[in-house]
PDB file of C-alpha atoms in Angstrom:
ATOM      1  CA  UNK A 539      51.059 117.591 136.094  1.00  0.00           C
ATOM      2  CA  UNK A 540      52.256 113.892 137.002  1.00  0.00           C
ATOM      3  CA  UNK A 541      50.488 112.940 134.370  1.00  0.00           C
ATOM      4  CA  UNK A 542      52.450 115.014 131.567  1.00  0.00           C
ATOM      5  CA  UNK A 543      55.481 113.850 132.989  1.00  0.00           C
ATOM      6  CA  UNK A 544      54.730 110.595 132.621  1.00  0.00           C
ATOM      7  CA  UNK A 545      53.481 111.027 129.081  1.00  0.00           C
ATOM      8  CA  UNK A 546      56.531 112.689 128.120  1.00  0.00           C
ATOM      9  CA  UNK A 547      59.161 110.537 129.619  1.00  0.00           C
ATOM     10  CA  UNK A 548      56.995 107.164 127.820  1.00  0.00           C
ATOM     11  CA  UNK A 549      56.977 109.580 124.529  1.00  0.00           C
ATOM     12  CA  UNK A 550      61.255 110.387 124.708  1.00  0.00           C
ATOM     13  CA  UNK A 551      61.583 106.634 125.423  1.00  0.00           C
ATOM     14  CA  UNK A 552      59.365 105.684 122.351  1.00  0.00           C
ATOM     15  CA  UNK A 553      61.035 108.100 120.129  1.00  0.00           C
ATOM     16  CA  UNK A 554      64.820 106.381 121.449  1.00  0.00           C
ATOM     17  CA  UNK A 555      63.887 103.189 119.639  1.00  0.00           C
ATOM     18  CA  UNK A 556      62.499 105.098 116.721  1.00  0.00           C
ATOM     19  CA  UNK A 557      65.494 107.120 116.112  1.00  0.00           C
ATOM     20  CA  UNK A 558      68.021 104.458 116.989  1.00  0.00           C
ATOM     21  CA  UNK A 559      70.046 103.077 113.887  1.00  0.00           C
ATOM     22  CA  UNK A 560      73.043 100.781 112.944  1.00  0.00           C
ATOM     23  CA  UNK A 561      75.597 101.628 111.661  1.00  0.00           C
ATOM     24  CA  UNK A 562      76.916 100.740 107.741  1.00  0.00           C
ATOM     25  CA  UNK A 563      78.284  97.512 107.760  1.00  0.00           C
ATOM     26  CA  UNK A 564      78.801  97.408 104.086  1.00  0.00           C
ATOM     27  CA  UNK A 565      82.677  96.629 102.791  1.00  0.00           C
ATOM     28  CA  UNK A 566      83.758  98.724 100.474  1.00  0.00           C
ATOM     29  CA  UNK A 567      84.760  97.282  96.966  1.00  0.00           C
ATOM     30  CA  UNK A 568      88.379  97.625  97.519  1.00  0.00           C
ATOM     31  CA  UNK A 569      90.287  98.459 100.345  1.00  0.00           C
ATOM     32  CA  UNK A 570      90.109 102.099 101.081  1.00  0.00           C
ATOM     33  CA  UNK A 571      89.114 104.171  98.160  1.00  0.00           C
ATOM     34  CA  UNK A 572      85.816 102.702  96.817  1.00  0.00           C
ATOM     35  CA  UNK A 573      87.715 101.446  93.231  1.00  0.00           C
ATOM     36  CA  UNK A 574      86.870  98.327  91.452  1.00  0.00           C
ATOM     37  CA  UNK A 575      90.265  96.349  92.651  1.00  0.00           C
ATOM     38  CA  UNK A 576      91.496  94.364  95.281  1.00  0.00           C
ATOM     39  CA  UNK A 577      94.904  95.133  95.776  1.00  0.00           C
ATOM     40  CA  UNK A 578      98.297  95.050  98.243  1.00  0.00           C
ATOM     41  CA  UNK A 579     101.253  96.579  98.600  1.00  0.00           C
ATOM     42  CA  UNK A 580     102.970  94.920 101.838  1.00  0.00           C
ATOM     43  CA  UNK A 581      99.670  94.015 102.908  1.00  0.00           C
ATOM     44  CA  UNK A 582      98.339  97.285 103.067  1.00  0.00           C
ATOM     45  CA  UNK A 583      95.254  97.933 101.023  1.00  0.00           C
ATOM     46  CA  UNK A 584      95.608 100.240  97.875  1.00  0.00           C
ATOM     47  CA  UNK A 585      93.660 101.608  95.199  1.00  0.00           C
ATOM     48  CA  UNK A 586      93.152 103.256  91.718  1.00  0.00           C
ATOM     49  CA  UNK A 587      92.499 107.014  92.438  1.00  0.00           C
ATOM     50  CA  UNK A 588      89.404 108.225  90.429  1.00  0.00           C
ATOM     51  CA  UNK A 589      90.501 104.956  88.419  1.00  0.00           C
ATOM     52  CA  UNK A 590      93.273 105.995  86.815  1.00  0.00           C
ATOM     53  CA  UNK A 591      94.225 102.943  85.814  1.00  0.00           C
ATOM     54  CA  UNK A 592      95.128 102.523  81.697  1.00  0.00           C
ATOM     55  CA  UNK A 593      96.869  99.971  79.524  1.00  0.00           C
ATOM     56  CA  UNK A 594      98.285 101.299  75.891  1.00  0.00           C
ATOM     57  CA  UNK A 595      98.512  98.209  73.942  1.00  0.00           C
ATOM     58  CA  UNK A 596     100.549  98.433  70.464  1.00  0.00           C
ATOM     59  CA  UNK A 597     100.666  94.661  69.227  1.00  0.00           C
ATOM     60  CA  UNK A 598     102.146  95.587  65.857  1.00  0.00           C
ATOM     61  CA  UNK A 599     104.886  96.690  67.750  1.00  0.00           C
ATOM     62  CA  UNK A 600     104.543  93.935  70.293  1.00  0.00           C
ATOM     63  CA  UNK A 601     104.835  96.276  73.366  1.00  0.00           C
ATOM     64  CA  UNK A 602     102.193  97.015  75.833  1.00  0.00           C
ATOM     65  CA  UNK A 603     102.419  99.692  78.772  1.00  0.00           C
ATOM     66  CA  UNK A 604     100.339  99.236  81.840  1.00  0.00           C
ATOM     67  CA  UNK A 605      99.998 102.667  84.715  1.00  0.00           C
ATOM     68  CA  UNK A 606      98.461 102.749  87.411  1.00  0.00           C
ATOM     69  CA  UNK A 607      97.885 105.518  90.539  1.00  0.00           C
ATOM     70  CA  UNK A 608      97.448 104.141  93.150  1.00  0.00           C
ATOM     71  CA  UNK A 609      96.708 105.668  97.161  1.00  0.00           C
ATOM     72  CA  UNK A 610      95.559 103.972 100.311  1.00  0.00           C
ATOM     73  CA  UNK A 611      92.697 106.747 100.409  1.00  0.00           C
ATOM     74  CA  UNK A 612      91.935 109.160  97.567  1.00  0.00           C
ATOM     75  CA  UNK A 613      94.372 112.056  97.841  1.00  0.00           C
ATOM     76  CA  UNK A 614      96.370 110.780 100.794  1.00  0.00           C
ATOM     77  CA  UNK A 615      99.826 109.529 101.261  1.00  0.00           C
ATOM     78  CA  UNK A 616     101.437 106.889 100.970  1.00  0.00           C
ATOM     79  CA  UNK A 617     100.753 106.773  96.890  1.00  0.00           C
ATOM     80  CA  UNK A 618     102.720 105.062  94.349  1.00  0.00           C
ATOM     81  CA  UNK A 619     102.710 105.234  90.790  1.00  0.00           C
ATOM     82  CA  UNK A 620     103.264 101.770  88.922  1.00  0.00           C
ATOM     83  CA  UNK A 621     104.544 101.743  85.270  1.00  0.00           C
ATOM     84  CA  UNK A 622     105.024  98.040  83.979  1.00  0.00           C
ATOM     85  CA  UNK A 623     106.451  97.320  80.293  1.00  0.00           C
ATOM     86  CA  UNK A 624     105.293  93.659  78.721  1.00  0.00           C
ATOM     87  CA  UNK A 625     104.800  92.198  75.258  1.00  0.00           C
ATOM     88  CA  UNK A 626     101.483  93.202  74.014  1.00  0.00           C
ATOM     89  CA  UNK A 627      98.391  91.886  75.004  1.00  0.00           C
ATOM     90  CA  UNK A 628      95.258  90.097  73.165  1.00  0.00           C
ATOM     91  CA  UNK A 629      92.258  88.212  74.187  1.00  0.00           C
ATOM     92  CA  UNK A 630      94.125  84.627  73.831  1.00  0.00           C
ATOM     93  CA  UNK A 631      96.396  86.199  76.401  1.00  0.00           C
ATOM     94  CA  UNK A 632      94.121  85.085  79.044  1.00  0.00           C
ATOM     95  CA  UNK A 633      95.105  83.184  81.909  1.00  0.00           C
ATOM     96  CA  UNK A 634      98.745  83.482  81.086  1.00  0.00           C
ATOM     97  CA  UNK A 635     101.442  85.215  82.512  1.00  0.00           C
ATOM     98  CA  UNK A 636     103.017  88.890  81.340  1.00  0.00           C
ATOM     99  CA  UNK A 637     105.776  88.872  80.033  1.00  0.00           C
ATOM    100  CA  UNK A 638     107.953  91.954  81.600  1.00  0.00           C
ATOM    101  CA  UNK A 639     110.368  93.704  80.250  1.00  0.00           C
ATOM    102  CA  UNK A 640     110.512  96.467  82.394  1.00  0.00           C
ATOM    103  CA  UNK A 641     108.686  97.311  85.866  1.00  0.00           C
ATOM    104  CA  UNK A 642     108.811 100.485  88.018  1.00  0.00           C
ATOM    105  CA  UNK A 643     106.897 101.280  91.006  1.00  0.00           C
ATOM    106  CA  UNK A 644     107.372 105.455  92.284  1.00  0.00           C
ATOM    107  CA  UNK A 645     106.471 104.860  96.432  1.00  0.00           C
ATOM    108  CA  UNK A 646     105.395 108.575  97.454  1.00  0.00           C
ATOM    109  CA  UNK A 647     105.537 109.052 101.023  1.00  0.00           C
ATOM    110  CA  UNK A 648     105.307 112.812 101.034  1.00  0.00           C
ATOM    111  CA  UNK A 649     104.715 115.337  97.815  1.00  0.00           C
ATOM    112  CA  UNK A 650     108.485 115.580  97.095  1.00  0.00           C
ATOM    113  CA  UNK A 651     109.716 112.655  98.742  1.00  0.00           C
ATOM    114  CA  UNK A 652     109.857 109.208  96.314  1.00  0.00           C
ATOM    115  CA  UNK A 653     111.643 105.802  96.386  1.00  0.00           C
ATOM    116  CA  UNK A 654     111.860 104.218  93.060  1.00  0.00           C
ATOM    117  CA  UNK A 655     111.633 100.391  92.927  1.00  0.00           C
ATOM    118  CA  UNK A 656     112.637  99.097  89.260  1.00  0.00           C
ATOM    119  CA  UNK A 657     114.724  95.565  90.841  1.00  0.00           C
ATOM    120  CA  UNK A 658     112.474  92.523  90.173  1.00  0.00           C
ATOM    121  CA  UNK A 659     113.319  90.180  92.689  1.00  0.00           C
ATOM    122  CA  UNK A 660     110.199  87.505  91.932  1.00  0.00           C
ATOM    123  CA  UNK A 661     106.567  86.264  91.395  1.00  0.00           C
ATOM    124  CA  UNK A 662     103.959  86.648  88.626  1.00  0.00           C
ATOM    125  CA  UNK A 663     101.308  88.967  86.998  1.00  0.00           C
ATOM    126  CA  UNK A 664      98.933  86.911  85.145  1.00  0.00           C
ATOM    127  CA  UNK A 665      96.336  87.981  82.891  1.00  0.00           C
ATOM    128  CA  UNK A 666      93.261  87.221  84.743  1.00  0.00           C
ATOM    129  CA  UNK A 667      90.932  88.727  82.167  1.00  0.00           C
ATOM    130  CA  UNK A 668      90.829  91.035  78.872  1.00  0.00           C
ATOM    131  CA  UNK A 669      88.401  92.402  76.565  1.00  0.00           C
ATOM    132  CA  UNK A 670      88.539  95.563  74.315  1.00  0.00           C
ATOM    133  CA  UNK A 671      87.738  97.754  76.445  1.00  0.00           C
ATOM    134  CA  UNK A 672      89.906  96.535  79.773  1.00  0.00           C
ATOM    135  CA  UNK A 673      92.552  94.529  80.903  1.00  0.00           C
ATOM    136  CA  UNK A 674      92.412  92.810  84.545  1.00  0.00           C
ATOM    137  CA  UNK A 675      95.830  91.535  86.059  1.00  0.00           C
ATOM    138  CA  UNK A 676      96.438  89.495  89.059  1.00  0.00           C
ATOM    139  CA  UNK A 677      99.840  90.031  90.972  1.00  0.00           C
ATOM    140  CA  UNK A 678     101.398  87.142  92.952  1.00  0.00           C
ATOM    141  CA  UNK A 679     103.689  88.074  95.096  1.00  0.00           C
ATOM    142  CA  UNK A 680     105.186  90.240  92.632  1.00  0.00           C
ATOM    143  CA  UNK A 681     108.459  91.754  94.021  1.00  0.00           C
ATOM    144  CA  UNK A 682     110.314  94.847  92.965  1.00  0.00           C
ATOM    145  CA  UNK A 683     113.104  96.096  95.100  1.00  0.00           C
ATOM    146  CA  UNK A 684     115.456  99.236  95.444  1.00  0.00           C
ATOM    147  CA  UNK A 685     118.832  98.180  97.217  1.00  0.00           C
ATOM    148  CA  UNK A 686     117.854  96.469 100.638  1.00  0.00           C
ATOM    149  CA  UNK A 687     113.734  97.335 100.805  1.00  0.00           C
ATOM    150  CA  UNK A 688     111.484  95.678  98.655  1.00  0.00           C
ATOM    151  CA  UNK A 689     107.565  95.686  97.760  1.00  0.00           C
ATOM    152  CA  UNK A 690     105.323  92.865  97.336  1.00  0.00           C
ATOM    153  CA  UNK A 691     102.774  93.531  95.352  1.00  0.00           C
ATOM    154  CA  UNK A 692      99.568  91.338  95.312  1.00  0.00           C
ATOM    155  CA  UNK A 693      95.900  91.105  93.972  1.00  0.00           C
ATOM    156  CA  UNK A 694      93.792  92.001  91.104  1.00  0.00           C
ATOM    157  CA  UNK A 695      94.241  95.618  89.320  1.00  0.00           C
ATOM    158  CA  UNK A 696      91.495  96.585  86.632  1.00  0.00           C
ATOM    159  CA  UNK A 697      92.985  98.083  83.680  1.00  0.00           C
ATOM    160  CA  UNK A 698      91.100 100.620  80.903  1.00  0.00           C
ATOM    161  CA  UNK A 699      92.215 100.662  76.672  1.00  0.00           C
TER     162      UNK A 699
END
């Protein structure tokens, strides 16, 4: 009977190491939310839900119109919703800076509860890269603010024609 004990305890101990895993170090692409973008708002890590990230882009009328959704975790607060107006973009736009003539970020911190921040206080967006079928924009420090609070917005947001 000793003998079966033994054999089983050597057997459970075996099958410890066998079963015994680590864990999933791998980072995520971006923050949270598995999207293609590094990005910040305050520091905190945010990104495109289901990438729902667009740019309409009218250069005979010189306008362009970048949106954005954007959540810490898909489907969880806080979310915003960023709307920023520039001259259009092209291809020899690359590596310069937009050229805004209207910005507004909607901060959601609950479904019916929304601080809109249209005041830009400073920084840059520059046009890190573009092709025809996506724009990608880097935010420096790029402040918006709504009386006393304000957002700094940083990183690299991927954006779809």
């Amino acid at each position: 009977m000793k003998k079966y004990l033994y054999f089983f305890v050597a057997l459970f101990a075996t099958m410890s190491f066998t079963l015994t895993s680590c864990s999933d170090d791998d980072d995520e692409p971006n923050g949270n939310n598995g999207s293609k973008s590094s990005f910040t708002i305050n520091g905190t890590a945010f990104g495109t839900n289901d990438d729902w990230a667009w740019v309409q882009n009218i250069e005979a009328q010189d306008v362009a119109t970048f949106q954005a959704q954007l959540s810490t975790s898909k489907g969880e607060y806080p979310w915003i919703e960023m709307t920023i107006d520039t001259k259009a973009v092209s291809e020899s736009s690359k590596g310069q800076s937009l050229t805004i003539t209207n910005a507004k970020v909607k901060y959601f911190t609950a479904q019916s509860s929304a601080t809109i921040y249209d005041e830009e206080e400073g920084g840059s967006i520059l046009v890190q890269d573009i092709n025809s079928s996506d724009a990608t924009l880097k935010f420096n420090n790029y402040k918006l603010s709504e009386g006393s609070n304000t957002l700094t917005l940083n990183g690299v947001l991927k954006f779809d024609f």
